[in-house]
Structures are given as C-alpha cells and as structure tokens.
Amino acid sequence: IKTWLKQYNHIRPHQALNMRPPVPETLSGSGT
C-alpha cells in the first residue's frame, strides 16, 4: 500500500493539474 500511495501522490499525472503529479502543486502552494 505504501508503494501505491507514493505512486498515487507523487508519480501519477493528475488531470485537474494539467497532467502533472499532485505533490509539486501542493508544495509550491499554487493550488486552491
């Protein structure tokens, strides 16, 4: 499960974020 969570949160592109992984958006603070 940890491996899946890492992939889910860090690796997979996210459609709502213009196909970028969600974590960099969270770290940069450019989200909502």
mmCIF file of C-alpha atoms in Angstrom:
data_model
loop_
_atom_site.group_PDB
_atom_site.id
_atom_site.type_symbol
_atom_site.label_atom_id
_atom_site.label_comp_id
_atom_site.label_asym_id
_atom_site.label_seq_id
_atom_site.Cartn_x
_atom_site.Cartn_y
_atom_site.Cartn_z
ATOM 1 C CA ILE A 1 0.000 0.000 0.000
ATOM 2 C CA LYS A 2 2.830 2.442 0.788
ATOM 3 C CA THR A 3 4.264 1.936 -2.678
ATOM 4 C CA TRP A 4 0.849 2.562 -4.210
ATOM 5 C CA LEU A 5 0.344 5.700 -2.130
ATOM 6 C CA LYS A 6 3.743 7.028 -3.155
ATOM 7 C CA GLN A 7 2.910 6.434 -6.808
ATOM 8 C CA TYR A 8 -0.589 7.851 -6.379
ATOM 9 C CA ASN A 9 0.592 11.027 -4.658
ATOM 10 C CA HIS A 10 3.958 11.677 -6.305
ATOM 11 C CA ILE A 11 4.220 9.978 -9.674
ATOM 12 C CA ARG A 12 0.915 9.701 -11.485
ATOM 13 C CA PRO A 13 -0.133 12.730 -13.548
ATOM 14 C CA HIS A 14 -3.310 14.391 -12.354
ATOM 15 C CA GLN A 15 -5.865 15.536 -14.903
ATOM 16 C CA ALA A 16 -7.006 18.502 -12.790
ATOM 17 C CA LEU A 17 -3.391 19.702 -12.520
ATOM 18 C CA ASN A 18 -2.760 19.737 -16.270
ATOM 19 C CA MET A 19 -1.386 16.160 -16.180
ATOM 20 C CA ARG A 20 1.253 16.907 -13.526
ATOM 21 C CA PRO A 21 1.726 14.952 -10.275
ATOM 22 C CA PRO A 22 -0.281 16.488 -7.412
ATOM 23 C CA VAL A 23 2.531 16.798 -4.863
ATOM 24 C CA PRO A 24 4.612 19.559 -6.560
ATOM 25 C CA GLU A 25 1.436 21.658 -6.760
ATOM 26 C CA THR A 26 0.899 21.218 -3.043
ATOM 27 C CA LEU A 27 4.485 22.102 -2.193
ATOM 28 C CA SER A 28 4.534 25.199 -4.405
ATOM 29 C CA GLY A 29 1.323 26.499 -2.853
ATOM 30 C CA SER A 30 -0.198 27.369 -6.217
ATOM 31 C CA GLY A 31 -3.251 25.243 -5.543
ATOM 32 C CA THR A 32 -6.539 26.428 -4.099
#
